[in-house]
Amino acid sequence: MKLLDYFKLGWDQLKRRVVVTLLCTMGIAIGSASIVVALSFGESINQYSRTQMSLYLKSDEITVTSGGRAEGADPNDPNSAKPYELTKAKIGMMRTFPYIRALATYRTLNQFEFEVDSKKGYIDQIFATELDTLPAFGYELQQGGPSEQENTIILSYGATMGLFDSQISKARQQQLQSMSERDARNAWREQRYIAYPVYQKQIVLKPQIFRSNDVGETVDIQIPVRVVGILKKPEGVPDDMLIHQKTAFVSPALGKRLQEAIIQMNGGKVKEDKNSSQTAEYLSLIYF
């Protein structure tokens, strides 16, 4: 038989058994589609798992902290901790390491009060860092972005929630008196979850100190700054947890000013330590 005869014989068999032909065609199509879907689903799960692990476990991030004095070193010797400081030279050397995608220095400042439009809010932690590195470390901005100006600040979404206004609070207290206890509690909770628009507004930072009785005291040191960015509201985080995440980011230069204000607030004097070249408490770097 010739090759053409084989094609004719096969075509005749297909026409005679139409149902079988359709079922085979459907089986091949469904099987191929199932393989493609399974491979795509597996790849998606793998990519999602890696992204989530990288987000929460920071598996691609390394933190380097400034060390203290060596064991047995003289505590009165100002140079005993100098070899373990994070200096500009060391940070510059780390930037040249291969596979380093981003590097940022950090200095942490705690407990600040701020005022805006006759309202008061609180910031638990202010991080002095290079603001242009925030996107590289997973911080998404909902509004605005880093600025080259020194007196600027980027607030977390939680820092804009639950701002206190004395006048509105008095009027609300009168309204709550006519409500039941449950309705009043729900109304108070909803009020705390409202985010106040502070983007592009000037806020006044006031450091707080805590005495031995754990009572916060605000001193008369005011540092005006402009809000140039608001971080995006985290997905999947309830408001009752988000309201306690009150953080902010400022430039290293502004962070130094705030630290000096805290020292003066505690009755100390700002000293220029010529023996120390430390620029940060710790740094974080992301590698490929």
Short mmCIF file of C-alpha atoms in Angstrom, two decimals:
data_model
loop_
_atom_site.label_atom_id
_atom_site.label_comp_id
_atom_site.label_asym_id
_atom_site.label_seq_id
_atom_site.Cartn_x
_atom_site.Cartn_y
_atom_site.Cartn_z
CA MET A 1 0.00 0.00 0.00
CA LYS A 2 1.09 3.50 -0.74
CA LEU A 3 1.26 6.29 1.81
CA LEU A 4 -1.82 7.91 0.31
CA ASP A 5 -3.75 4.70 0.88
CA TYR A 6 -2.93 4.81 4.57
CA PHE A 7 -4.27 8.38 4.85
CA LYS A 8 -7.48 7.37 3.07
CA LEU A 9 -7.94 4.37 5.36
CA GLY A 10 -7.41 6.48 8.45
CA TRP A 11 -9.82 9.16 7.25
CA ASP A 12 -12.51 6.54 6.57
CA GLN A 13 -12.10 5.16 10.10
CA LEU A 14 -12.45 8.64 11.58
CA LYS A 15 -15.65 9.30 9.66
CA ARG A 16 -17.16 5.96 10.64
CA ARG A 17 -16.39 6.40 14.34
CA VAL A 18 -17.32 10.03 14.91
CA VAL A 19 -18.19 9.57 18.59
CA VAL A 20 -14.90 7.84 19.38
CA THR A 21 -13.01 10.52 17.48
CA LEU A 22 -14.72 13.32 19.42
CA LEU A 23 -14.11 11.61 22.76
CA CYS A 24 -10.42 11.12 21.96
CA THR A 25 -10.11 14.74 20.87
CA MET A 26 -11.80 15.95 24.04
CA GLY A 27 -9.60 13.68 26.18
CA ILE A 28 -6.41 14.99 24.60
CA ALA A 29 -7.57 18.61 24.99
CA ILE A 30 -8.64 18.16 28.61
CA GLY A 31 -5.46 16.31 29.50
CA SER A 32 -3.22 18.95 27.92
CA ALA A 33 -5.14 21.75 29.63
CA SER A 34 -4.92 19.95 32.99
CA ILE A 35 -1.14 19.64 32.69
CA VAL A 36 -0.79 23.34 31.84
CA VAL A 37 -3.07 24.35 34.75
CA ALA A 38 -1.24 22.09 37.20
CA LEU A 39 2.17 23.45 36.18
CA SER A 40 0.93 27.05 36.37
CA PHE A 41 -0.71 26.47 39.76
CA GLY A 42 2.42 24.86 41.17
CA GLU A 43 4.62 27.69 39.92
CA SER A 44 2.23 30.28 41.36
CA ILE A 45 2.22 28.59 44.78
CA ASN A 46 6.01 28.41 44.74
CA GLN A 47 6.35 32.09 43.84
CA TYR A 48 3.74 33.15 46.43
CA SER A 49 5.41 31.10 49.16
CA ARG A 50 8.80 32.63 48.42
CA THR A 51 7.33 36.13 48.42
CA GLN A 52 5.53 35.62 51.74
CA MET A 53 8.57 34.03 53.38
CA SER A 54 10.74 36.88 52.16
CA LEU A 55 8.20 39.41 53.45
CA TYR A 56 7.68 38.01 56.95
CA LEU A 57 10.89 36.08 57.60
CA LYS A 58 13.20 38.56 55.82
CA SER A 59 15.21 35.66 54.42
CA ASP A 60 16.97 37.99 51.97
CA GLU A 61 17.80 40.65 54.54
CA ILE A 62 20.78 40.93 56.87
CA THR A 63 20.97 43.27 59.88
CA VAL A 64 24.34 44.48 61.13
CA THR A 65 24.38 46.20 64.54
CA SER A 66 26.98 48.42 66.13
CA GLY A 67 28.82 46.45 68.81
CA GLY A 68 29.76 47.49 72.34
CA ARG A 69 32.96 47.17 74.25
CA ALA A 70 34.87 43.93 74.20
CA GLU A 71 34.77 41.73 77.29
CA GLY A 72 37.28 42.92 79.85
CA ALA A 73 37.73 46.34 78.24
CA ASP A 74 38.03 49.44 80.38
CA PRO A 75 34.57 51.07 80.57
CA ASN A 76 36.20 54.48 81.09
CA ASP A 77 38.21 54.21 77.89
CA PRO A 78 36.33 56.12 75.13
CA ASN A 79 38.24 54.23 72.45
CA SER A 80 37.37 50.73 73.71
CA ALA A 81 34.19 50.49 71.58
CA LYS A 82 35.58 52.32 68.57
CA PRO A 83 36.59 49.17 66.60
CA TYR A 84 32.96 47.94 66.74
CA GLU A 85 31.26 51.13 65.56
CA LEU A 86 29.43 51.40 62.25
CA THR A 87 31.47 54.10 60.57
CA LYS A 88 31.09 55.69 57.14
CA ALA A 89 34.14 53.78 55.93
CA LYS A 90 32.67 50.42 56.95
CA ILE A 91 29.28 51.24 55.48
CA GLY A 92 30.91 52.38 52.24
CA MET A 93 32.85 49.12 52.06
CA MET A 94 29.64 47.10 52.54
CA ARG A 95 28.04 48.94 49.63
CA THR A 96 30.74 47.52 47.36
CA PHE A 97 29.97 43.91 48.29
CA PRO A 98 28.64 41.79 45.40
CA TYR A 99 24.93 40.91 45.22
CA ILE A 100 23.94 43.82 47.50
CA ARG A 101 20.69 45.24 46.16
CA ALA A 102 19.99 47.88 48.83
CA LEU A 103 21.58 49.15 52.05
CA ALA A 104 20.16 51.53 54.64
CA THR A 105 21.37 52.79 58.02
CA TYR A 106 18.99 53.18 60.98
CA ARG A 107 18.82 55.05 64.25
CA THR A 108 15.76 54.56 66.49
CA LEU A 109 14.11 57.34 68.49
CA ASN A 110 11.22 56.54 70.83
CA GLN A 111 8.08 58.26 72.07
CA PHE A 112 7.04 61.46 70.34
CA GLU A 113 3.87 63.49 70.41
CA PHE A 114 2.78 65.59 67.44
CA GLU A 115 0.20 68.29 66.82
CA VAL A 116 -1.62 69.16 63.60
CA ASP A 117 -4.75 71.27 63.10
CA SER A 118 -5.38 71.44 66.88
CA LYS A 119 -5.26 67.63 67.04
CA LYS A 120 -2.77 65.47 68.91
CA GLY A 121 -1.25 62.19 67.89
CA TYR A 122 1.53 59.90 69.05
CA ILE A 123 4.46 58.14 67.41
CA ASP A 124 6.01 55.20 69.21
CA GLN A 125 9.17 54.95 67.09
CA ILE A 126 10.88 57.25 64.63
CA PHE A 127 13.50 55.66 62.37
CA ALA A 128 16.22 57.91 61.00
CA THR A 129 17.22 56.39 57.67
CA GLU A 130 17.75 57.14 53.99
CA LEU A 131 14.17 57.74 52.88
CA ASP A 132 14.80 56.78 49.26
CA THR A 133 15.59 53.20 50.37
CA LEU A 134 12.13 52.53 51.86
CA PRO A 135 10.62 50.95 48.70
CA ALA A 136 13.57 48.54 48.46
CA PHE A 137 12.81 47.26 51.98
CA GLY A 138 9.13 46.59 51.25
CA TYR A 139 7.54 49.86 52.38
CA GLU A 140 4.83 50.90 49.93
CA LEU A 141 3.73 54.51 49.86
CA GLN A 142 0.05 55.34 49.60
CA GLN A 143 0.67 59.07 49.20
CA GLY A 144 3.72 61.14 48.37
CA GLY A 145 7.32 60.02 48.49
CA PRO A 146 10.80 60.89 49.80
CA SER A 147 11.92 64.50 49.62
CA GLU A 148 15.35 66.08 49.44
CA GLN A 149 14.34 68.63 52.06
CA GLU A 150 15.60 67.93 55.58
CA ASN A 151 12.55 68.80 57.70
CA THR A 152 10.29 66.11 56.25
CA ILE A 153 8.72 62.97 57.66
CA ILE A 154 6.95 59.88 56.34
CA LEU A 155 4.22 58.48 58.61
CA SER A 156 2.82 54.99 58.82
CA TYR A 157 -0.91 54.59 58.26
CA GLY A 158 -1.43 53.74 61.93
CA ALA A 159 0.16 57.03 63.02
CA THR A 160 -2.66 58.93 61.29
CA MET A 161 -5.40 57.05 63.14
CA GLY A 162 -7.13 58.09 66.36
CA LEU A 163 -5.92 61.69 66.58
CA PHE A 164 -7.31 63.45 69.65
CA ASP A 165 -9.22 66.74 69.44
CA SER A 166 -10.28 68.23 72.78
CA GLN A 167 -13.21 70.25 71.41
CA ILE A 168 -14.63 67.39 69.36
CA SER A 169 -14.07 65.07 72.32
CA LYS A 170 -16.21 67.25 74.61
CA ALA A 171 -19.04 67.38 72.08
CA ARG A 172 -18.82 63.63 71.55
CA GLN A 173 -18.93 63.00 75.30
CA GLN A 174 -22.25 64.81 75.46
CA GLN A 175 -23.59 62.69 72.62
CA LEU A 176 -22.40 59.48 74.26
CA GLN A 177 -24.31 60.25 77.43
CA SER A 178 -27.58 59.68 75.57
CA MET A 179 -26.43 56.31 74.18
CA SER A 180 -26.34 52.90 75.73
CA GLU A 181 -23.02 51.61 77.03
CA ARG A 182 -22.61 49.23 74.09
CA ASP A 183 -23.40 51.88 71.45
CA ALA A 184 -21.08 54.35 73.17
CA ARG A 185 -18.24 51.81 73.16
CA ASN A 186 -18.77 51.05 69.48
CA ALA A 187 -18.86 54.77 68.61
CA TRP A 188 -15.64 55.36 70.55
CA ARG A 189 -13.96 52.44 68.77
CA GLU A 190 -15.02 53.70 65.35
CA GLN A 191 -13.67 57.13 66.17
CA ARG A 192 -10.26 55.64 66.95
CA TYR A 193 -10.13 53.89 63.57
CA ILE A 194 -10.58 57.08 61.53
CA ALA A 195 -7.42 58.16 59.69
CA TYR A 196 -6.92 61.93 59.66
CA PRO A 197 -5.54 63.47 56.41
CA VAL A 198 -2.10 64.85 57.29
CA TYR A 199 -0.40 64.53 53.90
CA GLN A 200 1.47 67.72 52.90
CA LYS A 201 0.62 69.30 56.26
CA GLN A 202 3.04 70.62 58.83
CA ILE A 203 3.10 68.81 62.13
CA VAL A 204 4.97 69.77 65.29
CA LEU A 205 7.00 67.01 66.94
CA LYS A 206 7.43 67.05 70.73
CA PRO A 207 9.69 64.50 72.45
CA GLN A 208 8.33 62.69 75.50
CA ILE A 209 10.21 61.50 78.55
CA PHE A 210 9.09 58.98 81.16
CA ARG A 211 9.91 59.42 84.80
CA SER A 212 10.31 56.67 87.37
CA ASN A 213 6.52 56.54 87.85
CA ASP A 214 6.06 55.66 84.12
CA VAL A 215 4.17 58.88 83.51
CA GLY A 216 4.86 60.49 80.14
CA GLU A 217 5.91 64.11 80.22
CA THR A 218 6.04 66.35 77.15
CA VAL A 219 8.65 69.09 77.28
CA ASP A 220 8.52 72.43 75.54
CA ILE A 221 10.72 71.44 72.59
CA GLN A 222 8.95 71.78 69.27
CA ILE A 223 10.31 70.65 65.92
CA PRO A 224 8.10 71.48 62.92
CA VAL A 225 8.26 69.02 60.02
CA ARG A 226 6.23 68.50 56.85
CA VAL A 227 4.53 65.18 56.06
CA VAL A 228 5.70 64.22 52.56
CA GLY A 229 4.46 60.64 52.55
CA ILE A 230 1.98 58.19 54.07
CA LEU A 231 2.72 54.47 54.01
CA LYS A 232 0.16 52.19 52.43
CA LYS A 233 -2.31 50.50 54.75
CA PRO A 234 -1.14 46.88 55.23
CA GLU A 235 -3.47 44.32 53.72
CA GLY A 236 -5.06 41.78 56.03
CA VAL A 237 -4.20 43.69 59.22
CA PRO A 238 -7.27 44.57 61.35
CA ASP A 239 -7.74 48.15 62.51
CA ASP A 240 -7.44 47.23 66.21
CA MET A 241 -3.86 46.06 65.51
CA LEU A 242 -3.04 48.74 62.97
CA ILE A 243 -3.80 51.56 65.41
CA HIS A 244 -0.89 50.42 67.58
CA GLN A 245 1.60 50.49 64.70
CA LYS A 246 2.57 54.15 65.04
CA THR A 247 5.94 54.61 63.36
CA ALA A 248 7.58 57.25 61.19
CA PHE A 249 10.71 57.74 59.08
CA VAL A 250 12.95 60.80 58.86
CA SER A 251 16.29 61.60 57.25
CA PRO A 252 19.54 60.91 59.17
CA ALA A 253 20.16 64.66 59.51
CA LEU A 254 16.75 65.26 61.09
CA GLY A 255 17.22 62.18 63.27
CA LYS A 256 20.43 63.70 64.63
CA ARG A 257 18.55 66.90 65.49
CA LEU A 258 15.84 64.94 67.26
CA GLN A 259 18.41 62.99 69.25
CA GLU A 260 20.12 66.19 70.31
CA ALA A 261 16.72 67.57 71.38
CA ILE A 262 16.14 64.47 73.53
CA ILE A 263 19.56 64.90 75.17
CA GLN A 264 18.80 68.53 75.97
CA MET A 265 15.36 67.54 77.20
CA ASN A 266 16.92 65.19 79.74
CA GLY A 267 19.15 67.98 81.05
CA GLY A 268 22.26 66.92 79.21
CA LYS A 269 24.53 68.81 76.84
CA VAL A 270 25.21 67.85 73.27
CA LYS A 271 28.88 66.99 72.91
CA GLU A 272 30.74 66.60 69.68
CA ASP A 273 32.70 63.38 70.18
CA LYS A 274 35.75 63.68 67.97
CA ASN A 275 36.90 60.19 68.90
CA SER A 276 33.72 58.57 67.58
CA SER A 277 32.81 58.32 63.92
CA GLN A 278 29.72 56.16 64.40
CA THR A 279 26.92 57.11 62.01
CA ALA A 280 24.14 54.59 62.86
CA GLU A 281 22.98 52.09 65.46
CA TYR A 282 22.46 49.37 62.88
CA LEU A 283 22.05 48.82 59.16
CA SER A 284 20.04 46.48 56.97
CA LEU A 285 21.02 45.20 53.57
CA ILE A 286 19.16 43.15 50.97
CA TYR A 287 21.02 40.74 48.73
CA PHE A 288 20.03 38.89 45.59
#
